[in-house]
Tab-separated table of C-alpha atoms and ligand atoms in Angstrom:
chain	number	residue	atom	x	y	z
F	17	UNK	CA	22.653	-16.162	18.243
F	18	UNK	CA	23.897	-12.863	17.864
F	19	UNK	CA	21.847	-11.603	14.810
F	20	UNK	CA	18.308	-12.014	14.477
F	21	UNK	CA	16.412	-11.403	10.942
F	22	UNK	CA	12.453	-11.181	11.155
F	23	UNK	CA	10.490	-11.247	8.189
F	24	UNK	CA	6.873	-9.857	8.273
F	25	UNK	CA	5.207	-11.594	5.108
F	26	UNK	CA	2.337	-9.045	4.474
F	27	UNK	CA	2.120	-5.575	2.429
F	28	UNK	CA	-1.405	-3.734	2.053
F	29	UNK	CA	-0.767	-3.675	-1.859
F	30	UNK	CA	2.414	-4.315	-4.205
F	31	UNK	CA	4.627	-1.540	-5.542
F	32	UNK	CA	5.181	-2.083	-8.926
F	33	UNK	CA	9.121	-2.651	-8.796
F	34	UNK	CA	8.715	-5.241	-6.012
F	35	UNK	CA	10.163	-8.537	-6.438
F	36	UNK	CA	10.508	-8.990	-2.312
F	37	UNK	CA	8.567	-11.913	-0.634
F	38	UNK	CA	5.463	-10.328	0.731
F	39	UNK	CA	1.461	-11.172	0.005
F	40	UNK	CA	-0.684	-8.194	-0.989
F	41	UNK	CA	-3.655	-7.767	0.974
F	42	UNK	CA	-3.168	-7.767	4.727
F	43	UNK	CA	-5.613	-9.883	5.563
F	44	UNK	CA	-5.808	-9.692	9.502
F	45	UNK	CA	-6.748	-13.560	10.553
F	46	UNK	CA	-3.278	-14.116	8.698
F	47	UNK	CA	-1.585	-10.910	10.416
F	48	UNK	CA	-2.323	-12.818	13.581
F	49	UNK	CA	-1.534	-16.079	12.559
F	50	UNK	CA	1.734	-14.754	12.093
F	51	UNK	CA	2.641	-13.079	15.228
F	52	UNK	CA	1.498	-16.288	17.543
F	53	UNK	CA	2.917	-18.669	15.270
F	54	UNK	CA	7.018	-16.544	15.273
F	55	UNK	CA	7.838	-17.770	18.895
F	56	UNK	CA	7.249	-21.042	18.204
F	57	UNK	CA	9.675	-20.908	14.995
F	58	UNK	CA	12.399	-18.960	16.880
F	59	UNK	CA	11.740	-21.712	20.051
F	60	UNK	CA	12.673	-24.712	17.686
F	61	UNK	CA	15.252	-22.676	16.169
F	62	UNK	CA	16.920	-22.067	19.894
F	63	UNK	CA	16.354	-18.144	19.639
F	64	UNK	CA	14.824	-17.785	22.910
F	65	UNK	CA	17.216	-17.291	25.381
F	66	UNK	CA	19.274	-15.833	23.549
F	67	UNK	CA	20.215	-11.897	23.575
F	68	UNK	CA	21.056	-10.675	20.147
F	69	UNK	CA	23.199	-7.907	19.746
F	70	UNK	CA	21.453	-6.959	16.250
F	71	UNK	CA	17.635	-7.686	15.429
F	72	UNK	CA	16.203	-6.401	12.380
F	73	UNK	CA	12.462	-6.392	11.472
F	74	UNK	CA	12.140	-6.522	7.601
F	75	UNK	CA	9.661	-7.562	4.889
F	76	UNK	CA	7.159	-7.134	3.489
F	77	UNK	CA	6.025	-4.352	5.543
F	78	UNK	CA	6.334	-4.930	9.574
F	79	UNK	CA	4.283	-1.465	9.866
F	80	UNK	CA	1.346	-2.965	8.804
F	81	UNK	CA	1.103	-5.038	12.277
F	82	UNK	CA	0.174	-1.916	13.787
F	83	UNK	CA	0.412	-0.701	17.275
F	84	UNK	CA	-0.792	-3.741	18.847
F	85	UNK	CA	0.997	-6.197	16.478
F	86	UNK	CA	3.983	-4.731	16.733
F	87	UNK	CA	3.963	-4.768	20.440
F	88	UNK	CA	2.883	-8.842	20.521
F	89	UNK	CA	5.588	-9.254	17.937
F	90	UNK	CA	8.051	-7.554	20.199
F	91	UNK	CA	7.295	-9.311	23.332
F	92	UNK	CA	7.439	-12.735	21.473
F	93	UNK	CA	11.351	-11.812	20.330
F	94	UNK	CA	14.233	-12.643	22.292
F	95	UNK	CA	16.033	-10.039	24.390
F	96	UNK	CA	18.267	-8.224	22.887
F	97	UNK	CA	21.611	-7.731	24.470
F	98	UNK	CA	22.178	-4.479	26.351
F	99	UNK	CA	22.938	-1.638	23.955
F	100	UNK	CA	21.477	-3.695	20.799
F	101	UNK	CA	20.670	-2.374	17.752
F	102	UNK	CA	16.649	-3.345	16.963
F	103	UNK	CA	15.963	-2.083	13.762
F	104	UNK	CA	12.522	-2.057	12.271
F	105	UNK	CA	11.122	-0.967	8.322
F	106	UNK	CA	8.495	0.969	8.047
F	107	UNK	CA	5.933	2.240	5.001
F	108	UNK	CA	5.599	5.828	5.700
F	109	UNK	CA	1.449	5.672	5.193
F	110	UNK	CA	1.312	3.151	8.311
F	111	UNK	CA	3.468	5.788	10.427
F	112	UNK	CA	0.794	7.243	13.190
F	113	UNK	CA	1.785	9.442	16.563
F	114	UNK	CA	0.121	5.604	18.230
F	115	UNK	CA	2.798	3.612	16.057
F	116	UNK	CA	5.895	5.483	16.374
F	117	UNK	CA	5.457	5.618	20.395
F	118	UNK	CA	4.385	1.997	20.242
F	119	UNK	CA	7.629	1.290	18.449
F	120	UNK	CA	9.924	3.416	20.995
F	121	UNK	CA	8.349	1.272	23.943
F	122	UNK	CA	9.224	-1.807	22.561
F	123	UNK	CA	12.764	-1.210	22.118
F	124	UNK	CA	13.073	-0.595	18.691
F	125	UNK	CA	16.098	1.965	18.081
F	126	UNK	CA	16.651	2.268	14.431
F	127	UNK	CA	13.664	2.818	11.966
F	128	UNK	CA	14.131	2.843	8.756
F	129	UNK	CA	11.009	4.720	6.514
F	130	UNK	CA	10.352	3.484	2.737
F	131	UNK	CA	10.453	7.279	1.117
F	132	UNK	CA	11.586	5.624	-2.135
F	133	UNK	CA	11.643	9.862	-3.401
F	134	UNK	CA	9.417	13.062	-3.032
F	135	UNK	CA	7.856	13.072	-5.941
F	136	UNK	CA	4.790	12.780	-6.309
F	137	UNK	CA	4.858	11.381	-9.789
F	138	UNK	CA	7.211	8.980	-9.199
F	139	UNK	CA	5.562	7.959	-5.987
F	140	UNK	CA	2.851	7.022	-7.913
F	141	UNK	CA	4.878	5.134	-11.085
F	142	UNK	CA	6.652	3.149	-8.632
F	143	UNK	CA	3.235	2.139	-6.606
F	144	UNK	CA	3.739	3.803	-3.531
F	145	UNK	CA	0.522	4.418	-1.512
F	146	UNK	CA	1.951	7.242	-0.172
F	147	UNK	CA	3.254	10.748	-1.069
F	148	UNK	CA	5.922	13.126	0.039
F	149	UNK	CA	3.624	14.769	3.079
F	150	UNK	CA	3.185	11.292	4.619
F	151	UNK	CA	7.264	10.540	4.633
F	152	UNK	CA	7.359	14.198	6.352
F	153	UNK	CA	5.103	12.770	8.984
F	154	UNK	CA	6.067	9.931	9.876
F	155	UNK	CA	9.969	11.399	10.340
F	156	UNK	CA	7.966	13.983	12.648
F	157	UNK	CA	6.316	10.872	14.883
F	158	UNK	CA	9.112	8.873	14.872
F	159	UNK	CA	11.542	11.556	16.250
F	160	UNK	CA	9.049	12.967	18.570
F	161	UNK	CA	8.797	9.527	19.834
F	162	UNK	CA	12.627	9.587	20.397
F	163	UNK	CA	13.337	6.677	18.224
F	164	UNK	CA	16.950	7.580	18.000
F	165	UNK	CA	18.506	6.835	14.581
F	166	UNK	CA	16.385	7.779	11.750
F	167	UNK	CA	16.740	6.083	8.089
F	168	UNK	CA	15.541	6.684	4.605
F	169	UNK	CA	15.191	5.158	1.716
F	170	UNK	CA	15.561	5.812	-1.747
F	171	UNK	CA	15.050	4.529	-5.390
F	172	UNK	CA	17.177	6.606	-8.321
F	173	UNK	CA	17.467	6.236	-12.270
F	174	UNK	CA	14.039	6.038	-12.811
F	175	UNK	CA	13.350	5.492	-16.807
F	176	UNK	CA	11.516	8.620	-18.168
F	177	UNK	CA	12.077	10.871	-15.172
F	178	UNK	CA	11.601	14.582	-15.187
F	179	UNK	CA	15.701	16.085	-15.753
F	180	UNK	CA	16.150	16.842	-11.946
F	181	UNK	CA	13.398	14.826	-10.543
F	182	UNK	CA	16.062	12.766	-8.572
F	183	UNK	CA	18.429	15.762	-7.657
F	184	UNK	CA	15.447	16.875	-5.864
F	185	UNK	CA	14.473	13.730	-3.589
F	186	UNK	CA	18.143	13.616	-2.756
F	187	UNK	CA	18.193	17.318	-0.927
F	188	UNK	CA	14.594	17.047	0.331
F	189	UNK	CA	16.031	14.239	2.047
F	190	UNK	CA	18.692	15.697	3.396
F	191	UNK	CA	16.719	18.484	4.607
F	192	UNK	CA	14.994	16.137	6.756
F	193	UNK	CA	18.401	15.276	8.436
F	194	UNK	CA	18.208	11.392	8.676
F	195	UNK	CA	20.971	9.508	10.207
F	196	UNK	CA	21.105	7.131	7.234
F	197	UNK	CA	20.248	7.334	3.568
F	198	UNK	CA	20.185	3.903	1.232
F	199	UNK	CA	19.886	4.774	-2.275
F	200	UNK	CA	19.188	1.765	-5.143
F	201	UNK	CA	19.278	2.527	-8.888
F	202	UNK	CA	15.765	1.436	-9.921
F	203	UNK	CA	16.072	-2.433	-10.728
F	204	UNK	CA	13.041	-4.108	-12.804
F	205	UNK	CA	12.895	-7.516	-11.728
F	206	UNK	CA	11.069	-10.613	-14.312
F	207	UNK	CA	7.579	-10.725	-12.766
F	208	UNK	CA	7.067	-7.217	-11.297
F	209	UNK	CA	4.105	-4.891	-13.179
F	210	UNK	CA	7.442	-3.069	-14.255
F	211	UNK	CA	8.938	-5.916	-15.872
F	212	UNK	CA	5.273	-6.668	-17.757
F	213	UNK	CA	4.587	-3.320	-18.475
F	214	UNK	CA	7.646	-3.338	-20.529
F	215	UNK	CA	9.454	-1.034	-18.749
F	216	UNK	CA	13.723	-1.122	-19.651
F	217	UNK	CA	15.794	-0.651	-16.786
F	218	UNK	CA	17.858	2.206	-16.628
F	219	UNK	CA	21.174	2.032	-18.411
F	220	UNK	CA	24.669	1.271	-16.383
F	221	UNK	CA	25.330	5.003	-16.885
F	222	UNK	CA	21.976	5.905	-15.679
F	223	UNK	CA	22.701	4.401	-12.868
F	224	UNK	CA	26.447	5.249	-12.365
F	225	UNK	CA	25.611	9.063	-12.782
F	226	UNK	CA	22.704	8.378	-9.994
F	227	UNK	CA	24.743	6.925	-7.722
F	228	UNK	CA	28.172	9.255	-8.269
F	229	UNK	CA	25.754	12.053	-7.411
F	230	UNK	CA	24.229	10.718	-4.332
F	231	UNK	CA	27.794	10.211	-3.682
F	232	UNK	CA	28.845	13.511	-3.821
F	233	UNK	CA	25.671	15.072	-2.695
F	234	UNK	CA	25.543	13.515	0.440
F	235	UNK	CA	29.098	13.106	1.319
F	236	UNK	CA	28.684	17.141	1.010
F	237	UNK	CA	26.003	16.730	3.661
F	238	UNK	CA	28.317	14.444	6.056
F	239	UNK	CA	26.890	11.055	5.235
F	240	UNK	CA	29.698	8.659	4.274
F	241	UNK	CA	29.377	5.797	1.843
F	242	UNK	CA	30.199	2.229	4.069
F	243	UNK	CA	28.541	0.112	1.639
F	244	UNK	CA	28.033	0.299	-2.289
F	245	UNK	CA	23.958	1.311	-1.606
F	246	UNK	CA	23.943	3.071	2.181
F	247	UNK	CA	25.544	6.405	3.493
F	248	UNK	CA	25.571	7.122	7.217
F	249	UNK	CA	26.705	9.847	9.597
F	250	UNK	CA	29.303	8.794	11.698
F	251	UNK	CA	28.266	5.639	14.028
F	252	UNK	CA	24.492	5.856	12.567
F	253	UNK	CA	25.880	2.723	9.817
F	254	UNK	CA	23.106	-0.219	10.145
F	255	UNK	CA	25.315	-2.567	12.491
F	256	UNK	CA	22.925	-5.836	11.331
F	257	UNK	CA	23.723	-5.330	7.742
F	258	UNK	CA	27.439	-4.386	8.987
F	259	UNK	CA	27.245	-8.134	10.568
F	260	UNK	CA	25.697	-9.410	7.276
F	261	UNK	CA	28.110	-8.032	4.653
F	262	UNK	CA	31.591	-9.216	6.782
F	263	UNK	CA	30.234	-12.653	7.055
F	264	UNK	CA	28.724	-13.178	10.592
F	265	UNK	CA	26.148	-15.729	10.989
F	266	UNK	CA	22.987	-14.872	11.603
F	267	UNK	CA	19.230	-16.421	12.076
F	268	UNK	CA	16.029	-15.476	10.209
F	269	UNK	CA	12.489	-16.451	10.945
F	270	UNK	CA	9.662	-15.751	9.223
F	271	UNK	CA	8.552	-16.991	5.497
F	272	UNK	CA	11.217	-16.591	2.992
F	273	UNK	CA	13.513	-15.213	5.667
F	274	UNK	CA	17.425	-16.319	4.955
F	275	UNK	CA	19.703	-17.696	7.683
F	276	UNK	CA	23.254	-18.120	7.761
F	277	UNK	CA	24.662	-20.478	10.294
F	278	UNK	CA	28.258	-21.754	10.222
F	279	UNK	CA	28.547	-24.209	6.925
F	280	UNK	CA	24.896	-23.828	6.411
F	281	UNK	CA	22.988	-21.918	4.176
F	282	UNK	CA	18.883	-22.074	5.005
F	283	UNK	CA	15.678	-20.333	2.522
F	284	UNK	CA	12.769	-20.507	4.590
F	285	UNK	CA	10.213	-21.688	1.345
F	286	UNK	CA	7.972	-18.219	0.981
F	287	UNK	CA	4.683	-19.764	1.352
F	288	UNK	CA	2.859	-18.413	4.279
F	289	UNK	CA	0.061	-21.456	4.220
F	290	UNK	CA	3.613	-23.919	4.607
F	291	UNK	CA	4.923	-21.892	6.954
F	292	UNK	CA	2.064	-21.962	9.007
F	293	UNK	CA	0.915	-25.376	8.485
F	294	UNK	CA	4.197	-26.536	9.674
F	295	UNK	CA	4.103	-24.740	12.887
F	296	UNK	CA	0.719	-25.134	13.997
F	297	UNK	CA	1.643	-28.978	14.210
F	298	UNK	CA	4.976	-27.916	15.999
F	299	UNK	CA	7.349	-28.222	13.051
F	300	UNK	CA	10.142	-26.171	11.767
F	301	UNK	CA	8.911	-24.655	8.621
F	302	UNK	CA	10.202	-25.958	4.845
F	303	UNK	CA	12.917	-24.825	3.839
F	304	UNK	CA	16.251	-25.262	1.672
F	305	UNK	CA	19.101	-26.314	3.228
F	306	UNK	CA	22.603	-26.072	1.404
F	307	UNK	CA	25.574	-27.229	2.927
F	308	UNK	CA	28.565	-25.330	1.934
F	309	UNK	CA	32.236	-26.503	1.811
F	310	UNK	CA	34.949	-24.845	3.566
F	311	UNK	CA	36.300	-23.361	0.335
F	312	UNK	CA	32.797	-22.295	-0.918
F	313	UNK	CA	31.758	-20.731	2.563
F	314	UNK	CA	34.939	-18.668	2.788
F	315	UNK	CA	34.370	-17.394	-0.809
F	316	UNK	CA	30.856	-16.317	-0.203
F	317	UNK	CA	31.898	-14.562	3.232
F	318	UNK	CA	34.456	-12.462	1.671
F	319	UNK	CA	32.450	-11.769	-1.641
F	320	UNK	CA	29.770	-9.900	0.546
F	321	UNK	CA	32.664	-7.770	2.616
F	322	UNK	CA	33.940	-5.947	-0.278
F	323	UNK	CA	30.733	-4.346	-0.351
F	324	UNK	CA	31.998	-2.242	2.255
F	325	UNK	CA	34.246	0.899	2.159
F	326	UNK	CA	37.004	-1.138	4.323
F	327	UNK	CA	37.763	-4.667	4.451
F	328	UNK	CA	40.263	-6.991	5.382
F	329	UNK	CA	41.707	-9.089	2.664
F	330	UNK	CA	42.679	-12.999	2.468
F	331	UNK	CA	44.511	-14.696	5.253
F	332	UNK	CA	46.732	-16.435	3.079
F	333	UNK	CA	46.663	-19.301	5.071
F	334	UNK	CA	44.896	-21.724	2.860
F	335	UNK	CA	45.512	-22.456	-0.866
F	336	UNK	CA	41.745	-20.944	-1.154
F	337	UNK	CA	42.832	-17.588	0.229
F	338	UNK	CA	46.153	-17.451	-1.574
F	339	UNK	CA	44.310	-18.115	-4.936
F	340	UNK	CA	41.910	-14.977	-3.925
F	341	UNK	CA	44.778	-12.675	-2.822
F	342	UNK	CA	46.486	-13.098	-6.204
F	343	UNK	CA	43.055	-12.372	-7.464
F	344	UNK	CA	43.161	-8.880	-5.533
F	345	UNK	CA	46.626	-8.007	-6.571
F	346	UNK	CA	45.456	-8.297	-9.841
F	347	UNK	CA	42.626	-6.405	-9.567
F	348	UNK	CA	44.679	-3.622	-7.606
F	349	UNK	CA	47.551	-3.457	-10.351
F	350	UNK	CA	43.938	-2.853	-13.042
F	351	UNK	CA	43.070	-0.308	-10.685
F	352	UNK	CA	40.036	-1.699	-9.459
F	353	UNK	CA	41.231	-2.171	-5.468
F	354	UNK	CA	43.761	-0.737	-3.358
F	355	UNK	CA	45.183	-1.756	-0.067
F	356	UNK	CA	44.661	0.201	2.401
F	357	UNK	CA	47.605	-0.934	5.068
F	358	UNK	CA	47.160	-3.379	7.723
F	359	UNK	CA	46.287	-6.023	5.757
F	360	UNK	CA	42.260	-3.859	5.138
F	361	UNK	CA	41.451	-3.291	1.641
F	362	UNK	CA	39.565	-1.072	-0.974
F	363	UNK	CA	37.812	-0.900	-3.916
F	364	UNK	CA	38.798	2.217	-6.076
F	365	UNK	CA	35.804	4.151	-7.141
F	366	UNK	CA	36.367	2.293	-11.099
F	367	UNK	CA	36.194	-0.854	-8.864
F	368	UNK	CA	32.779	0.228	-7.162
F	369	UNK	CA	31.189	0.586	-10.854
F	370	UNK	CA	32.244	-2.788	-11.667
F	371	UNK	CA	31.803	-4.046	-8.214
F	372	UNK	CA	29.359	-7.163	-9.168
F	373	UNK	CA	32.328	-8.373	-11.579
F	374	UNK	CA	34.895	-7.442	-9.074
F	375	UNK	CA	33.233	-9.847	-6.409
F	376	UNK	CA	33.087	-12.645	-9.139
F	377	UNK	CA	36.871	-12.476	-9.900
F	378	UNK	CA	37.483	-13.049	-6.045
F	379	UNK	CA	34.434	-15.792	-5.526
W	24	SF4	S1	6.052	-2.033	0.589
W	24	SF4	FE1	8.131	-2.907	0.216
W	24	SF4	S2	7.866	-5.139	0.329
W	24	SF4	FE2	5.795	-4.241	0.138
W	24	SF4	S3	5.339	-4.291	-2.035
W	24	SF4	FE3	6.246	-2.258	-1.631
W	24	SF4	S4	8.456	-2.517	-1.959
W	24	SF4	FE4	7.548	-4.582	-1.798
């Protein structure tokens, strides 16, 4: 296994754009259930002994394990390979002095901090329980704990924002000199308190002139775009999500967590009460299974890749991949993708607008 996914279930309350898999209310008899219960998933799922060369705590918010929880959590995860990358998300407000140095110990060495923007207004709209101070903080702890990449994230094209309210988040950013910066046009998801509250998403232009000015903004800065949503200074791009977008396999634990292995697409079912149930009488947790033919596992591979600034096109060594390089000529002689030599390919910045119907013409 070479890429390990961990998803921590639990969030102390819900923002109100967040359609993620998490339970509000960090309850702590169920914070514990959950870090002795993980070994025994990754155990039947063959993870230990292994040494992944990516791990990646995600959620839900693994922050809210604390100190100690994180440090159980850690010790119950495989080894990671020498010179992994162990990447963990945290929620600014749980970011102490205690946590950051806990986090360092363990091995994690890639943290990535839920800013979401600097405002405080639009802290609070969005349901943040933190403001701009806290984000300030916890890049202080985290450094001084030597955790040695640093990332942020943030949230753009928020309806009824102050003109310049985004500009602003961008450079405070900035000034805080992360390695990496993902930035996601505000999407309101059917069930979140946005969605009831009536809220309308922002506009495709909204969110085109949102994203062409993080773009520009922080390529200004040095922080290159490698993926339609995440910049990075040179060698600081997030090497699980790397692994993820050109189609490696990898294995995630935890409820609702996603796996990819071979032909076979898994959805852990997001029910922590099944997912611990199942475990506590020693069986794999529920979860949908999809096999995948050949033909639809090669198309979903290479739809994810050109997500990325550089890909490599079709072999055309199957009538599958023949059918989806004529597909990319196409798209190239519209404009929307260029080759880039060696048989890597673009999309053109027209095709990075219209990237979602770009990667359904070659599905
Ligand atoms: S902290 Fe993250 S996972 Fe939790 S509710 Fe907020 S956005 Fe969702």
């Amino acid at each position: 296994m070479e890429n390990l996914y961990v998803h921590v279930p639990f969030c102390v309350s819900k923002c109100r754009y967040c359609a993620f898999s998490s339970e509000a209310g960090a309850d702590a008899g169920r914070i514990r259930d959950f870090v002795r219960l993980l070994p025994r998933e990754l155990a039947l799922r063959g993870a230990t002994g292994t040494h992944p060369s990516t791990v990646y705590l995600g959620g839900g918010t693994p922050s809210i394990l604390g100190a100690d929880g994180l440090r159980a959590l850690f010790a119950s995860l495989p080894r990671p390979a020498p010179g992994a990358e162990v990447s963990v998300e945290v929620n600014p407000a749980d970011v102490t002095p205690a946590l950051a140095a806990a986090l360092r110990a363990a091995g994690a060495t890639r943290v990535s901090i839920g800013a979401q923007s600097f405002s405080d207004r639009a802290l609070a709209w969005l349901g943040r329980r933190h403001g701009p101070e806290r984000v300030r903080e916890a890049v202080a702890a985290l450094r001084d704990a030597g955790v040695p990449s640093l990332s942020l994230d943030l949230i753009a094209a928020l309806p009824g924002a102050p003109a310049g309210e985004f500009s602003a988040s961008l450079r405070e950013a900035i000034a805080l000199e992360p390695d990496h910066v993902s930035v996601y046009p505000l999407s309101v998801e059917p069930g979140t308190p946005l969605a009831r509250a009536g809220v309308a998403p922002p506009s495709d232009d909204e969110a085109l002139a949102a994203v062409a000015e993080s773009e520009s903004v922080l390529a200004a800065a040095g922080y290159a775009r490698y993926e339609l949503s995440n910049y990075a200074r040179p060698g600081f791009e997030c090497r699980h999500n790397l692994a993820v977008w050109r189609g490696e396999d990898y294995t995630g634990a935890g409820p609702a967590a996603c796996s990819r292995e071979g032909r076979e697409r898994r959805a852990n079912a997001p029910s922590f009460d099944a997912w611990r149930a199942a475990l506590e009488s020693g069986c794999l947790p529920p979860a949908e299974i999809e096999s995948l033919s050949g033909d639809e596992d090669e198309s979903e591979r290479f739809a994810t890749r050109v997500r990325l600034a550089r890909w490599r096109g079709p072999d055309p060594a199957t009538p599958s991949s023949r059918r989806r390089l004529a597909a990319l000529e196409a798209l190239a002689r519209d404009g929307l993708a260029a080759p880039l030599g060696g048989g890597d390919w673009t999309l053109t910045a027209r095709g990075r607008e219209v990237a979602d119907a770009v990667m359904a013409e070659l599905a």
